[in-house]
Amino acid sequence: MVSRQAAGQWLALVTPAGGTLPAGGATDAPDREAERRRRELSHAAAATIGASLDVVDTAQTLVDLLVPLFADLATVDLAEQVLVGDEPPEFAASGDVRLRRIAAARSADIPAEKLLAVGEAVPPVRDNALMRPLMEGRPVVVPDISTLRTTLPVDPEALQAFVPPGARSSVAVPLYARGLILGCVTVWRSDRLPAFGDGDAALLEDVVTRTALGVDNARRYTREHRSVLALQRSLLPHSALDLGAAETAGVYQPAGGGVGVGGDWYDVIPLPSLRVAFVVGDVVGHGLDATAAMARLRTAVQTLADLDLDPGELLTHLDDLVLGFSAERAAGAGRSELAVLGATCLYAVYDPVAGRLTAASAGHPPPVVRCARGESFTVEMAPGPPLGVGGMPFEVAELDVSPGSTLAFFTDGLVENRVRDVEEGTAALRDCLAVSAATAGLTLDETCRHVLGSLVPEVPGDDVALLLAQVRRHPPGRVATWEFEAELSQVARAREGVAGQLSDWQLDDLAFVTELVVSELVTNAIRYAGGPVGLRLMLDEVLVCEVSDPSSTQPRLRRARDTDEGGRGLFLVAQLADRWGCRFTGQGKTIWTEQAVGAPPREDGASR
């Protein structure tokens, strides 16, 4: 946006000694000096109007330029659709177009007690001979203001909102750009200045034409910005989630100052065995390309998370995928901008049974933890290179997290700006989280807004994504574990242990199916993997059954033929369980199943 001071400097160059521009109607052949000054005013308008991508700023720059040197009062009225980026409807004779005053400037020679204020809607005016040229895109010159009182079909009281007292003459010029009438610019003169003439109307039409292009550019930018922002936010998860492992709240703030929407994102992904994954990432750049690249990355992370990979391995696969995007771009087979813009990502998994956070970073800032007691610290981890570099490992960090702690995942726009570096911003984030912990009554979403309001300037230079997660510990009374030797006689013991535990949990109706699932999985583990074989039951909204063995062989579901003596166990498990899957660990693999049981009450008596 061009400042008023800059506009004033231009006006000082074009203002004659008397303090006003010569009137175009003073003579049929204005002298060359007057014409030169009008041209300079037109050049000043070209230099100061249209530098902003904000509709209101552009309109206000125009009226500030015109008053008091060209007119005593100037107003800009725009169709309401233009303010939100849409195309205005056609100006109809019925006056269906709704205008709203968005800018005004006046000198002390014209009072404004009853005039329409900025922000108010303009009452519709029916078609008449005076207004018809304006609706057709032509200027309207009123040398004698008394004409309006007889030609405008408005009652005298309502007319006071249109016609300022003390006005002598007026010119109205439509804001016409690319075949669209966006609104109207109206200027008024008092007795202090000569009445408007055709030369003034031609000059104003030239200036308004430039303004109309600036307003239309701002309108189109508003439309594109709104569309990209809607796309960005539609790709993010719900701002607040309440899962068994954690309660989460997130917020996304696009950059201001015309920079627009970028590629920052966050995600919360429920994982098997009651775990949850937290993801935050940043595609460098802004606009639709960055948003599209973010969408591809987020989809890839969700797909890889479904494979139940550890954080370091997941980022390795994601890095390979970004390298593939770069190869597509180099070959001209894709439109990915990732190779040029770069991307970072942090992937963390929280296990509520163990109370452990496992995380890896691809060039992304580490999370901040606010303990339940109130103190805050930054997780110590060694971030790997940004995505797309290739050939480098991603180191995994592990951390025991106490129940009730809040994890803060964020992008660099939250902690880094022109006046502070990342270290200073991260320290400010830790202090802000510690202060919010001491503030009673703040919800997690309110804490998110508090952090954003405290650390992000009013017009942020970069977009910001912030995800807060308050973790819970799974009650030990709803977890049961066993370990068996590699002997088939242990299968009966496993069934007995499961039946007894389900009876204690008052889930006898699930005993038959669960015993059958456990029998098949434990038998397969003993036969094909050896011992020891681990068995674990976990109760939440689902009953989770896990069988672990030291083998790294991937189990495969297949349909047995009628003549086969075996091969039906895993197929039977898949039919009986709601979900099942396999994940690999450092000690072998774990096969898990889930059965829905409803929502049991929490041990602390609170409901979820």
PDB file of C-alpha atoms in Angstrom, residues 53-55 83-86 216-234 252-262 286-288 291 459-460 462-463:
ATOM      1  CA  LEU A  53      -3.863  -5.831  -3.333  1.00  0.00           C
ATOM      2  CA  ASP A  54      -6.508  -4.701  -0.875  1.00  0.00           C
ATOM      3  CA  VAL A  55      -9.722  -3.275  -2.325  1.00  0.00           C
ATOM      4  CA  LEU A  83     -15.529  -6.894  -1.476  1.00  0.00           C
ATOM      5  CA  VAL A  84     -15.440 -10.697  -1.233  1.00  0.00           C
ATOM      6  CA  GLY A  85     -13.789 -11.218  -4.618  1.00  0.00           C
ATOM      7  CA  ASP A  86     -16.824 -12.098  -6.709  1.00  0.00           C
ATOM      8  CA  ASP A 216     -10.303  -5.328 -10.068  1.00  0.00           C
ATOM      9  CA  ASN A 217      -6.811  -6.738  -9.536  1.00  0.00           C
ATOM     10  CA  ALA A 218      -7.401  -6.601  -5.785  1.00  0.00           C
ATOM     11  CA  ARG A 219     -10.804  -8.235  -6.269  1.00  0.00           C
ATOM     12  CA  ARG A 220      -9.317 -11.085  -8.300  1.00  0.00           C
ATOM     13  CA  TYR A 221      -6.544 -11.522  -5.760  1.00  0.00           C
ATOM     14  CA  THR A 222      -9.160 -11.638  -2.973  1.00  0.00           C
ATOM     15  CA  ARG A 223     -11.063 -14.326  -4.866  1.00  0.00           C
ATOM     16  CA  GLU A 224      -7.959 -16.440  -5.508  1.00  0.00           C
ATOM     17  CA  HIS A 225      -6.707 -15.939  -1.958  1.00  0.00           C
ATOM     18  CA  ARG A 226     -10.070 -17.000  -0.563  1.00  0.00           C
ATOM     19  CA  SER A 227     -10.167 -20.075  -2.805  1.00  0.00           C
ATOM     20  CA  VAL A 228      -6.629 -21.152  -1.914  1.00  0.00           C
ATOM     21  CA  LEU A 229      -7.267 -20.533   1.785  1.00  0.00           C
ATOM     22  CA  ALA A 230     -10.466 -22.590   1.629  1.00  0.00           C
ATOM     23  CA  LEU A 231      -8.543 -25.385  -0.104  1.00  0.00           C
ATOM     24  CA  GLN A 232      -5.737 -25.211   2.449  1.00  0.00           C
ATOM     25  CA  ARG A 233      -8.083 -25.357   5.431  1.00  0.00           C
ATOM     26  CA  SER A 234     -10.187 -28.115   3.873  1.00  0.00           C
ATOM     27  CA  TYR A 252      -3.463 -22.164  10.645  1.00  0.00           C
ATOM     28  CA  GLN A 253      -2.734 -18.481   9.943  1.00  0.00           C
ATOM     29  CA  PRO A 254      -1.876 -17.380   6.370  1.00  0.00           C
ATOM     30  CA  ALA A 255       0.718 -14.715   5.753  1.00  0.00           C
ATOM     31  CA  GLY A 256      -0.409 -11.113   5.398  1.00  0.00           C
ATOM     32  CA  GLY A 257       0.725  -8.169   3.344  1.00  0.00           C
ATOM     33  CA  GLY A 258      -0.312  -9.774   0.056  1.00  0.00           C
ATOM     34  CA  VAL A 259       1.945 -12.800   0.532  1.00  0.00           C
ATOM     35  CA  GLY A 260      -1.018 -15.151   0.872  1.00  0.00           C
ATOM     36  CA  VAL A 261      -1.553 -18.797   1.669  1.00  0.00           C
ATOM     37  CA  GLY A 262       1.486 -21.063   1.871  1.00  0.00           C
ATOM     38  CA  HIS A 286       3.037 -19.425  -1.300  1.00  0.00           C
ATOM     39  CA  GLY A 287       0.066 -19.757  -3.585  1.00  0.00           C
ATOM     40  CA  LEU A 288      -1.759 -22.617  -5.219  1.00  0.00           C
ATOM     41  CA  THR A 291      -0.949 -25.719  -1.388  1.00  0.00           C
ATOM     42  CA  VAL A 459       0.486  -8.856   9.590  1.00  0.00           C
ATOM     43  CA  PRO A 460       2.631 -12.025   9.613  1.00  0.00           C
ATOM     44  CA  ASP A 462       5.003 -16.035   6.740  1.00  0.00           C
ATOM     45  CA  ASP A 463       2.147 -18.438   7.241  1.00  0.00           C
TER      46      ASP A 463
END
